[in-house]
PDB file of C-alpha atoms and ligand atoms in Angstrom:
ATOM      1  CA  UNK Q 203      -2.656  -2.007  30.661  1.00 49.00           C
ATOM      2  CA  UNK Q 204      -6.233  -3.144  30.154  1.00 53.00           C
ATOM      3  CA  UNK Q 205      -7.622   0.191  28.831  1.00 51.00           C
ATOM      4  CA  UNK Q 206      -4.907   1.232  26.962  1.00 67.00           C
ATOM      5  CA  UNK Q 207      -5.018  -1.838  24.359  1.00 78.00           C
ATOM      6  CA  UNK Q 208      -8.795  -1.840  24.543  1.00 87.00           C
ATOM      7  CA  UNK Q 209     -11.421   0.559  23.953  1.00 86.00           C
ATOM      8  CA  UNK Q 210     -13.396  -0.862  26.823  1.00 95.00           C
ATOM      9  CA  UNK Q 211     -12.522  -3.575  29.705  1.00 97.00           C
ATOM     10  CA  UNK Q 212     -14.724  -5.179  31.737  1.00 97.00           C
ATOM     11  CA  UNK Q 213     -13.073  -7.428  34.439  1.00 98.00           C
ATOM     12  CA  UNK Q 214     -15.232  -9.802  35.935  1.00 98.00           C
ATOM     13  CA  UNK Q 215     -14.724 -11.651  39.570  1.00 98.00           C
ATOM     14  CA  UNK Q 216     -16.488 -13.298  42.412  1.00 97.00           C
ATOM     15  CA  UNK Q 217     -15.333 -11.170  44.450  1.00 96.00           C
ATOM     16  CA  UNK Q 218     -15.489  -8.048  42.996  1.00 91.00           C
ATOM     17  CA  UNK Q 219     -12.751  -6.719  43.127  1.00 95.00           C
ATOM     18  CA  UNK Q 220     -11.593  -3.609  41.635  1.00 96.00           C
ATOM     19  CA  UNK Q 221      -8.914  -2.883  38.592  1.00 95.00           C
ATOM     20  CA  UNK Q 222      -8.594   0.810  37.489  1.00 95.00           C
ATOM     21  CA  UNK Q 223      -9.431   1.535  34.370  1.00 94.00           C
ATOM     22  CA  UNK Q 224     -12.071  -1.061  33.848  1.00 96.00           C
ATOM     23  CA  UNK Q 225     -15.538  -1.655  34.265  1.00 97.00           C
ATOM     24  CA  UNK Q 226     -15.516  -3.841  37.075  1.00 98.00           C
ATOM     25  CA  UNK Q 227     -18.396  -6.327  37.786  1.00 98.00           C
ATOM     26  CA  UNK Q 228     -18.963  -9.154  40.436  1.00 97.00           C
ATOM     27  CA  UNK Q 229     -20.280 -12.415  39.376  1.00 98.00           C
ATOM     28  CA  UNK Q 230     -20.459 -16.047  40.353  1.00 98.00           C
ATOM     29  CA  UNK Q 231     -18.881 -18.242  37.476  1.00 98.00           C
ATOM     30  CA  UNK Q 232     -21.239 -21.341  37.536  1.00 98.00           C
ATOM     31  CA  UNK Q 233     -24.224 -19.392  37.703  1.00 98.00           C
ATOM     32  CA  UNK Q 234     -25.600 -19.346  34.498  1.00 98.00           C
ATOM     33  CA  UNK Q 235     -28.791 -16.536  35.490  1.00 98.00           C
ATOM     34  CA  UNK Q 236     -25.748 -14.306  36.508  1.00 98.00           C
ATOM     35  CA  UNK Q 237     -23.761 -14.862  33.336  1.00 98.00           C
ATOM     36  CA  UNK Q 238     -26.814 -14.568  30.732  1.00 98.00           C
ATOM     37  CA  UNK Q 239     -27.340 -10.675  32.589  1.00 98.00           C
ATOM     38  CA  UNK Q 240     -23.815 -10.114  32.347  1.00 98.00           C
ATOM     39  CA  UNK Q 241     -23.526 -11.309  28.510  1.00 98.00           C
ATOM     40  CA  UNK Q 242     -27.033  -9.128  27.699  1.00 98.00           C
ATOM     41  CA  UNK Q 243     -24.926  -5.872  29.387  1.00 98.00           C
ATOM     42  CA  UNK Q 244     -21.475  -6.790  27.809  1.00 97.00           C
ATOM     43  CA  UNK Q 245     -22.989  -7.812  24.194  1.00 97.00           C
ATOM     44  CA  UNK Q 246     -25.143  -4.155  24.409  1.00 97.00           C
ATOM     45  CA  UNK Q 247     -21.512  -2.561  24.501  1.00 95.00           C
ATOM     46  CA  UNK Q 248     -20.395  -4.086  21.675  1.00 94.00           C
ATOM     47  CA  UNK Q 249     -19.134  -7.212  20.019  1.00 94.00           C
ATOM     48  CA  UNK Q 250     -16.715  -8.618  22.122  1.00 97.00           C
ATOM     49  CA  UNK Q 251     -13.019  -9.226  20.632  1.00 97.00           C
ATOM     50  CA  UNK Q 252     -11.458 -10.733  23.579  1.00 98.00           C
ATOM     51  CA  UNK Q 253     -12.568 -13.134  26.481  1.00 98.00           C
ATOM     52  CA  UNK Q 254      -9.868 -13.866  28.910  1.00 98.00           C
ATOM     53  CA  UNK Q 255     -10.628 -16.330  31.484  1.00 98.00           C
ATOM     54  CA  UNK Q 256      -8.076 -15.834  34.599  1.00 98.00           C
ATOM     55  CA  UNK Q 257      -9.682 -17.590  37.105  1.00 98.00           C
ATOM     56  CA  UNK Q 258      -8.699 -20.964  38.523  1.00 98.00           C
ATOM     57  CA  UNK Q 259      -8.023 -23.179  41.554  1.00 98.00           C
ATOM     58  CA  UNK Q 260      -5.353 -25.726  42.577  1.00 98.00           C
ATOM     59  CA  UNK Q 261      -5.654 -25.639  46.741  1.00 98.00           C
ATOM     60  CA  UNK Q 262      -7.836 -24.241  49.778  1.00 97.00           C
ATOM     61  CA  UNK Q 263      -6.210 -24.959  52.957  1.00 93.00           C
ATOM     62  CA  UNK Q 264      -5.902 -28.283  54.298  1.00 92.00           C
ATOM     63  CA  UNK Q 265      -8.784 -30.111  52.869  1.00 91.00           C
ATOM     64  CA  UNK Q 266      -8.370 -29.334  49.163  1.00 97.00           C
ATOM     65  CA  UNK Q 267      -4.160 -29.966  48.552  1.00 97.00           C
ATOM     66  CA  UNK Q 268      -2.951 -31.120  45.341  1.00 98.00           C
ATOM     67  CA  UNK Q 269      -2.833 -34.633  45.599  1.00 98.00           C
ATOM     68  CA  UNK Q 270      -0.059 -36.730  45.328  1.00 97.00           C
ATOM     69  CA  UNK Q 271      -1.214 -39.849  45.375  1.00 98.00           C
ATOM     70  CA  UNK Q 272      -4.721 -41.864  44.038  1.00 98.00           C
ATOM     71  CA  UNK Q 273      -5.337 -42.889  47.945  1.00 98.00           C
ATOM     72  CA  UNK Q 274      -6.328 -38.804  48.563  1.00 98.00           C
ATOM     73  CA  UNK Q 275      -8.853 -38.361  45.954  1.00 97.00           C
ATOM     74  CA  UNK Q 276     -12.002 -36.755  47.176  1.00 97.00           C
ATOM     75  CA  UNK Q 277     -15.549 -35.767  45.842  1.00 97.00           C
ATOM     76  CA  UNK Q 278     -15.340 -32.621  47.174  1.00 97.00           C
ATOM     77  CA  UNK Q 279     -11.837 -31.483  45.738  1.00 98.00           C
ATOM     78  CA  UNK Q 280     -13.144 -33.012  42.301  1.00 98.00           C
ATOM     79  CA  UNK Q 281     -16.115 -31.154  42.570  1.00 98.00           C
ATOM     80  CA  UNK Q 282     -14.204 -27.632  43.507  1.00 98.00           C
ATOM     81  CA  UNK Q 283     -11.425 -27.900  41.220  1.00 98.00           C
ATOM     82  CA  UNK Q 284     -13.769 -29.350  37.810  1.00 98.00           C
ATOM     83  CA  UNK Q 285     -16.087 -26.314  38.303  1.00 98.00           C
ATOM     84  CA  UNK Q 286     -13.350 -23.378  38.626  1.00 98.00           C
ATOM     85  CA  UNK Q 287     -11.204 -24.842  36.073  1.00 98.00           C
ATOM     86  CA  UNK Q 288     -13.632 -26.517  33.160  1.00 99.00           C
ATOM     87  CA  UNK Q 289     -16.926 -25.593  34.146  1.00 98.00           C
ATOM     88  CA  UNK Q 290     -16.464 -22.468  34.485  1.00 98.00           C
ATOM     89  CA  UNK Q 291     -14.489 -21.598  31.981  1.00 98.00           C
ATOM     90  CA  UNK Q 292     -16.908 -23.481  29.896  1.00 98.00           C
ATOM     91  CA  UNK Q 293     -19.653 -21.688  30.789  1.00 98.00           C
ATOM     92  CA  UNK Q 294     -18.239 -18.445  30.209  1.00 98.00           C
ATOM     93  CA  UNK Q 295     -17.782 -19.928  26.732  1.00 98.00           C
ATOM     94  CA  UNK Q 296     -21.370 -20.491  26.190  1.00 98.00           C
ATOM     95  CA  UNK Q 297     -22.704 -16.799  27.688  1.00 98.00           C
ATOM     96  CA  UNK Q 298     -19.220 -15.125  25.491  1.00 98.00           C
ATOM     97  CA  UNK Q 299     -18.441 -17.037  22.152  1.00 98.00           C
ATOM     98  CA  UNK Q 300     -22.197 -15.546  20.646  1.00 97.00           C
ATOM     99  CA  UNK Q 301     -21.113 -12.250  21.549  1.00 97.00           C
ATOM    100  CA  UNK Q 302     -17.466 -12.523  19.540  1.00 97.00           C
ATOM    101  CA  UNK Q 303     -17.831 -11.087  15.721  1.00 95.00           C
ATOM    102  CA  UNK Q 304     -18.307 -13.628  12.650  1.00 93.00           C
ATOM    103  CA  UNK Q 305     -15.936 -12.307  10.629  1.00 93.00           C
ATOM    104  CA  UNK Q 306     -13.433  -9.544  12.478  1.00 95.00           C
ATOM    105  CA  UNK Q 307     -10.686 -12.062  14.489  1.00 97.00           C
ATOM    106  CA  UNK Q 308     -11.065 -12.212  18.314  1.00 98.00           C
ATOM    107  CA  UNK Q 309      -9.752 -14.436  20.765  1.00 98.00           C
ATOM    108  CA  UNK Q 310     -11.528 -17.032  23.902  1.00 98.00           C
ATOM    109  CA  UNK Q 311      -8.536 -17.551  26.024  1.00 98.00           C
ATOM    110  CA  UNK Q 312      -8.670 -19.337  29.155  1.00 98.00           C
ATOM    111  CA  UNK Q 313      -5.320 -19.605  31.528  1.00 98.00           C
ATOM    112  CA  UNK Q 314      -4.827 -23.614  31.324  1.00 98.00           C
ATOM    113  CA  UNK Q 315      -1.553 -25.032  32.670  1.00 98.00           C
ATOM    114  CA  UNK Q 316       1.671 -27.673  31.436  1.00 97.00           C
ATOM    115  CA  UNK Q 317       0.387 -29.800  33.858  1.00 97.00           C
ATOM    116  CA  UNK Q 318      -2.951 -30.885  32.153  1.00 98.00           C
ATOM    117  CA  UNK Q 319      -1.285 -31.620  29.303  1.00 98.00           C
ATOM    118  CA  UNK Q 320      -1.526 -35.748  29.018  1.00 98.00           C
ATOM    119  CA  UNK Q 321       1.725 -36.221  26.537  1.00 97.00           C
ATOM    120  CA  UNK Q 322       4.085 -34.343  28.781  1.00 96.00           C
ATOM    121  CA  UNK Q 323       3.155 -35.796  32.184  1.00 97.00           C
ATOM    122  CA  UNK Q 324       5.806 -37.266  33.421  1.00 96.00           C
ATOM    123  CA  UNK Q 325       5.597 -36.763  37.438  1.00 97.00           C
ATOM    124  CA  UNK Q 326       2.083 -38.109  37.693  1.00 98.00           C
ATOM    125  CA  UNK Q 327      -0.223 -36.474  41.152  1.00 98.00           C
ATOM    126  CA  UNK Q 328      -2.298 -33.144  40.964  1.00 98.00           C
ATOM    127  CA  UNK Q 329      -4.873 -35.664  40.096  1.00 98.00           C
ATOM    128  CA  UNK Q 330      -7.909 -33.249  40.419  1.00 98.00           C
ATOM    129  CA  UNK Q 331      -5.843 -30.057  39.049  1.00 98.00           C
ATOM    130  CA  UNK Q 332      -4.361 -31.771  36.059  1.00 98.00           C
ATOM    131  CA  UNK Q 333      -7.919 -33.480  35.102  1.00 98.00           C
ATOM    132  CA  UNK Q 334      -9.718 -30.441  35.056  1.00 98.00           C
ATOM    133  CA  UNK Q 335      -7.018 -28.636  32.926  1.00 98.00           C
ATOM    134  CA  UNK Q 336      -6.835 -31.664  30.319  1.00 98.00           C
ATOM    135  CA  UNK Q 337     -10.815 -31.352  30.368  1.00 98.00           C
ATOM    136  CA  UNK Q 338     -10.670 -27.728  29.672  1.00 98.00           C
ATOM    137  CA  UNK Q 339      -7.905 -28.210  27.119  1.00 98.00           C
ATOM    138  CA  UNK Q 340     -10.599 -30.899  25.074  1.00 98.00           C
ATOM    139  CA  UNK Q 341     -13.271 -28.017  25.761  1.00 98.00           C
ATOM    140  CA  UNK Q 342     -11.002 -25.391  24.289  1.00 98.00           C
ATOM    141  CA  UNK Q 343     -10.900 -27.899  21.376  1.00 98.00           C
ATOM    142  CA  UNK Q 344     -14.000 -28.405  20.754  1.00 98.00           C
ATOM    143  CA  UNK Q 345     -15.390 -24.764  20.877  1.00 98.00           C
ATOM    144  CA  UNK Q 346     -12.525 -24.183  18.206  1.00 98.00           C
ATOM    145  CA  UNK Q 347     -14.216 -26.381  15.698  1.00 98.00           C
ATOM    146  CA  UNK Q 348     -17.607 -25.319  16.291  1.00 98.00           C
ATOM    147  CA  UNK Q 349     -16.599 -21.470  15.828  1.00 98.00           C
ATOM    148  CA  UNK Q 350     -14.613 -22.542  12.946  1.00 97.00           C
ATOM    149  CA  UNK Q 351     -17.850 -23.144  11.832  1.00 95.00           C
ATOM    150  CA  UNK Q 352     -20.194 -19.580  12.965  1.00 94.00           C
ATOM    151  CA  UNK Q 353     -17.356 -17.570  13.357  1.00 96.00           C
ATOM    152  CA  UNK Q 354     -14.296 -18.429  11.460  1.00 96.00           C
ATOM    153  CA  UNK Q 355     -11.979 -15.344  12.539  1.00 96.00           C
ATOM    154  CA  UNK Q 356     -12.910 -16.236  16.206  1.00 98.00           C
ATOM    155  CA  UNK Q 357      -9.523 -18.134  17.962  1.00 98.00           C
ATOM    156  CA  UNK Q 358      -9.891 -20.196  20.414  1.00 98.00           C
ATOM    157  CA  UNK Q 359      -6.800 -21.043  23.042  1.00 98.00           C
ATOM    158  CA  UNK Q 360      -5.561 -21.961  26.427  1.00 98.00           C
ATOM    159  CA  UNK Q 361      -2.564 -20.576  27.789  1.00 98.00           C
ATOM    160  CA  UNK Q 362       0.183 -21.479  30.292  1.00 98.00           C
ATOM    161  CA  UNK Q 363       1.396 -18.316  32.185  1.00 98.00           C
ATOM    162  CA  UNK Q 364       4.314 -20.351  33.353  1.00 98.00           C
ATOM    163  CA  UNK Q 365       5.244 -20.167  36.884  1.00 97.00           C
ATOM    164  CA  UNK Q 366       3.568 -17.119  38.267  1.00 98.00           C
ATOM    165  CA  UNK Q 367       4.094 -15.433  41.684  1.00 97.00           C
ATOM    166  CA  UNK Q 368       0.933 -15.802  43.061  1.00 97.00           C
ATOM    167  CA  UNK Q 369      -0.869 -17.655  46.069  1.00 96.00           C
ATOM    168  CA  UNK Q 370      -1.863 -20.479  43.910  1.00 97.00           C
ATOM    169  CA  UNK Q 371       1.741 -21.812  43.480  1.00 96.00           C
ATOM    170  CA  UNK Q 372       3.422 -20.156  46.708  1.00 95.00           C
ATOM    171  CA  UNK Q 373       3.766 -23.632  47.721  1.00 94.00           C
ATOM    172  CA  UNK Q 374       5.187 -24.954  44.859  1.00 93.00           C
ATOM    173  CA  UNK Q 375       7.840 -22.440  43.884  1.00 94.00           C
ATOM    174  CA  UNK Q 376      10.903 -24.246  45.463  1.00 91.00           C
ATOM    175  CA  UNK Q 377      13.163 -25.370  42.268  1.00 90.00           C
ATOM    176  CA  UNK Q 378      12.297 -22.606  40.060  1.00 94.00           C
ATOM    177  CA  UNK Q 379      14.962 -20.616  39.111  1.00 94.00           C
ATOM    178  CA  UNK Q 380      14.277 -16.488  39.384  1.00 93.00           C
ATOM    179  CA  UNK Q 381      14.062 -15.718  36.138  1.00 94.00           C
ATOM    180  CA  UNK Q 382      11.336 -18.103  35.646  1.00 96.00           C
ATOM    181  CA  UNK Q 383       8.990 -16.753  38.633  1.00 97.00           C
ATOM    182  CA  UNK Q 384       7.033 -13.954  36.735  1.00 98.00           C
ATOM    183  CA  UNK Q 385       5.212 -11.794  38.266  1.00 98.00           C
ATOM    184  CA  UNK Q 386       1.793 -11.191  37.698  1.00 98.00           C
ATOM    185  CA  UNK Q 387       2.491  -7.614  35.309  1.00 97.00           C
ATOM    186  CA  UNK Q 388       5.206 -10.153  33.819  1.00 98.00           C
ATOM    187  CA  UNK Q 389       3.190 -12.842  32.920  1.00 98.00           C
ATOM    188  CA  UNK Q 390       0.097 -11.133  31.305  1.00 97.00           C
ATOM    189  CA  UNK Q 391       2.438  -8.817  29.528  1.00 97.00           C
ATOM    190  CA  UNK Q 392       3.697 -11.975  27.988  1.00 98.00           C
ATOM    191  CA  UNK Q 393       0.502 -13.749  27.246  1.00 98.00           C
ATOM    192  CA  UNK Q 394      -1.241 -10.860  25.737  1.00 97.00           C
ATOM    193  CA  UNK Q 395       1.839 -10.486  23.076  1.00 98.00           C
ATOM    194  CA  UNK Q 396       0.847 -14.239  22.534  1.00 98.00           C
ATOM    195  CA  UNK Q 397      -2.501 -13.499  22.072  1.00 98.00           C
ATOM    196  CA  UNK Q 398      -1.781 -10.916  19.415  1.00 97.00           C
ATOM    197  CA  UNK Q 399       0.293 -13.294  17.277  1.00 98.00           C
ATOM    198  CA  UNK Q 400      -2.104 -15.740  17.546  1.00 98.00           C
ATOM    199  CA  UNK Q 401      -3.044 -17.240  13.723  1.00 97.00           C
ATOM    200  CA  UNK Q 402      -6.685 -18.806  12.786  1.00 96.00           C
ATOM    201  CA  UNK Q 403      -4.812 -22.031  12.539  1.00 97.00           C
ATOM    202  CA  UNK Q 404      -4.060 -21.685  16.210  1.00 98.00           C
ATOM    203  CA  UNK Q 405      -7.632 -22.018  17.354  1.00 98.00           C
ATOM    204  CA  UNK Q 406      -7.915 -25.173  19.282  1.00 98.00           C
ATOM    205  CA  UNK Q 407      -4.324 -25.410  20.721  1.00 98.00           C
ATOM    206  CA  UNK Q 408      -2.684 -24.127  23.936  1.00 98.00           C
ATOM    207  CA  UNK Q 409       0.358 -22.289  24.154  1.00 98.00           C
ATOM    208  CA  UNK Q 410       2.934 -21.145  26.686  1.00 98.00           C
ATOM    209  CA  UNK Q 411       3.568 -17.591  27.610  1.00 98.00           C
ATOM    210  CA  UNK Q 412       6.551 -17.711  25.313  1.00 98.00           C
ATOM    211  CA  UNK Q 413       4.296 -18.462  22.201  1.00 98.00           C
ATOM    212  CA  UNK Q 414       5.528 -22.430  22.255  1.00 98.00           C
ATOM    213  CA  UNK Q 415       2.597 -24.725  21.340  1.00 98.00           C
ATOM    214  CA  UNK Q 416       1.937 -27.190  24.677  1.00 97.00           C
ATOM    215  CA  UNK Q 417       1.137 -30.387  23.311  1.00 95.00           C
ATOM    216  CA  UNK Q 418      -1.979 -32.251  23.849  1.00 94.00           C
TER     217      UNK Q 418
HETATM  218  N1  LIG N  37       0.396 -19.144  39.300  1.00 69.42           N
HETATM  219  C1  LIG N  37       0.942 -20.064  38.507  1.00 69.42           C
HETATM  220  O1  LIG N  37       2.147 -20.362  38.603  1.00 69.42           O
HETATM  221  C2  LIG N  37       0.112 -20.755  37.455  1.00 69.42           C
HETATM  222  C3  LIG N  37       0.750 -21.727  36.654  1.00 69.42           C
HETATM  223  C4  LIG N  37       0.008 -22.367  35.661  1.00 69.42           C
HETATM  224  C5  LIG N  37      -1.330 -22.041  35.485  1.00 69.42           C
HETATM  225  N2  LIG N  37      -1.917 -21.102  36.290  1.00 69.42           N
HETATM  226  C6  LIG N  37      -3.331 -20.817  36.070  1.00 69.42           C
HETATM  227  O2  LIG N  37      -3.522 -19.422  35.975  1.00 69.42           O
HETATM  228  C7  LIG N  37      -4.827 -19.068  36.470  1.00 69.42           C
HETATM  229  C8  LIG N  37      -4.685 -17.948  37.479  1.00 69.42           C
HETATM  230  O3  LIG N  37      -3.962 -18.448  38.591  1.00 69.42           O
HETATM  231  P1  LIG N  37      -3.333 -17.476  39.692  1.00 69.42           P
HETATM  232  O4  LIG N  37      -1.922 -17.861  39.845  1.00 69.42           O
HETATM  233  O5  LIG N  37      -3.678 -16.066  39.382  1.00 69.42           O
HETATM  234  O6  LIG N  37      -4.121 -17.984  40.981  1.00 69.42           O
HETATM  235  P2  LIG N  37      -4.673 -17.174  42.220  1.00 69.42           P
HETATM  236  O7  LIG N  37      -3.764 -16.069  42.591  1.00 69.42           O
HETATM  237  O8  LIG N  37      -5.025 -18.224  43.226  1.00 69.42           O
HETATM  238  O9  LIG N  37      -6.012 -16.515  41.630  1.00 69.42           O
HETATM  239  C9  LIG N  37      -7.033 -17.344  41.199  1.00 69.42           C
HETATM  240  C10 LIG N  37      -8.236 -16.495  40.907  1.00 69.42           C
HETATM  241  O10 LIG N  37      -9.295 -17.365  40.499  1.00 69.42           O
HETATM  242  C11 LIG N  37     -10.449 -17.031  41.226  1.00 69.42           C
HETATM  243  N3  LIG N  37     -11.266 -18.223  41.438  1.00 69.42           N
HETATM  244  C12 LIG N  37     -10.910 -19.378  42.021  1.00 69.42           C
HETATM  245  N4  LIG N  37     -11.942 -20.226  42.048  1.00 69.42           N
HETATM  246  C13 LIG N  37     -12.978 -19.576  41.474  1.00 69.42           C
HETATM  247  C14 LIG N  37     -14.322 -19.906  41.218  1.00 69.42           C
HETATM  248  N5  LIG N  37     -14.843 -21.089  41.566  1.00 69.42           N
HETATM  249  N6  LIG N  37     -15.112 -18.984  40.612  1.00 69.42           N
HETATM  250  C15 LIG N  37     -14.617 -17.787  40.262  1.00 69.42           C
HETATM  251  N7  LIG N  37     -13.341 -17.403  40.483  1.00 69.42           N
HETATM  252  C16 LIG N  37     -12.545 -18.291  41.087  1.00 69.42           C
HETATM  253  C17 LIG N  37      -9.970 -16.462  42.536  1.00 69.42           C
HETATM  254  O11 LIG N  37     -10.971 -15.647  43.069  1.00 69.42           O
HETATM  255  P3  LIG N  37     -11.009 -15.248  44.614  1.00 69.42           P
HETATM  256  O12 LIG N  37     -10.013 -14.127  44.744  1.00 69.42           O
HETATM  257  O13 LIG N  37     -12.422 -14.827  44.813  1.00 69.42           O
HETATM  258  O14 LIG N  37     -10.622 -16.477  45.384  1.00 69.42           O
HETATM  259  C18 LIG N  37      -8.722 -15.701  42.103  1.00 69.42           C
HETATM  260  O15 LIG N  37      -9.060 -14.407  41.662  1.00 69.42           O
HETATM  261  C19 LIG N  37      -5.432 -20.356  37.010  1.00 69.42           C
HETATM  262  O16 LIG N  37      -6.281 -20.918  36.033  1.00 69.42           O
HETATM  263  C20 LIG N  37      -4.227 -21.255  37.209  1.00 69.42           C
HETATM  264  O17 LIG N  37      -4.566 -22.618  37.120  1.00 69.42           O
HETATM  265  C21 LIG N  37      -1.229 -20.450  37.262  1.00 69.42           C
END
């Protein structure tokens, strides 16, 4: 899938893990000496039309659960969950945005979620997960106006890949119906048709992975 829209993929994780068809390269997210290398090697390739940020982290065994109610909140969950989803992403931002074209469109994406958005909460708990995916929805905002700026034909989103079948929300899957648990193949096929329809007036906003605008 990756290859055959683009004329060259790389797919970064901590891990390093491997997807055909890409160039494949390991790297810790908050390390900024290991994202500047990574930016110098992907920016010598070329300028870079999309960044997709797919990384993320809602729970890690029993000391890091979403929480459900104020009387859980911990330093350490903040901590983990703020620098996988906002710092992170954030700081991919800084090392990527430079190396996105001035005037030829491209798109920062970073997967986001319904649940950070502040308008539509209406269950309350995830404190720690929801926080950091409002934060990264302001961040996403505010890199849209300053590339509106350097780099008007640069978009800037966050997306919602709706309920995905995945570890992250294993837990949390009771009450969806079927044809609303996508699979992975599902889901991305959906958000990169979203990220081709994507308008310059979109920069700044999230979206679902039907295209629907998720409010602020
Ligand atoms: N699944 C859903 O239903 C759903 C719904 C709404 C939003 N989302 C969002 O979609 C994104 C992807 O979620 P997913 O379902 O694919 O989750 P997942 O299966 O748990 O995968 C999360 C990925 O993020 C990586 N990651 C976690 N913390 C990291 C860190 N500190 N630094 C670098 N990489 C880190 C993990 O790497 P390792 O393999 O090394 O652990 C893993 O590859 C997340 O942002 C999530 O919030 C998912």
């Amino acid at each position: 899938m990756a290859s055959g829209r683009y004329a060259r993929v790389f797919a970064v994780s901590r891990s390093g893990a491997v997807i055909d068809g890409a160039d494949n390269r390991q790297a810790e997210f908050t390390d900024e000496a290991q994202l500047a290398a990574l930016a110098g090697e992907i920016g010598a390739a070329g300028p870079v039309t999309l960044c997709l940020v797919a990384s993320g982290l809602l729970s890690d065994g029993p000391d890091l659960q979403p929480e459900k109610t104020y009387r859980s909140l911990s330093l350490d969950a903040f901590e983990r969950v703020f620098a996988a989803n906002t710092i992170a992403p954030a700081l991919i931002a800084k090392h990527m945005l430079p190396l996105m074209p001035k005037a030829e469109r491209s798109v920062f994406a970073a997967l986001s979620a319904r649940v950070g958005s502040i308008s539509d909460n209406r269950l309350g708990g995830w404190h720690a997960y929801r926080a950091s995916k409002a934060a990264l929805n302001m961040l996403i905002r505010n890199f849209a106006i300053e590339q509106a700026r350097r780099a008007p034909a640069n978009i800037c989103v966050g997306l919602n890949p709706g309920t995905v079948d995945t570890g992250l929300s294993k837990a949390f899957q009771g009450g969806v119906p079927g044809d609303k648990l996508f699979t992975p193949q599902q889901s991305a096929g959906y958000l990169l048709g979203v990220i081709d329809s994507l308008k310059a007036e979109d920069s700044g906003k999230c979206f679902d992975w039907a295209g629907q605008e998720v409010p602020a």
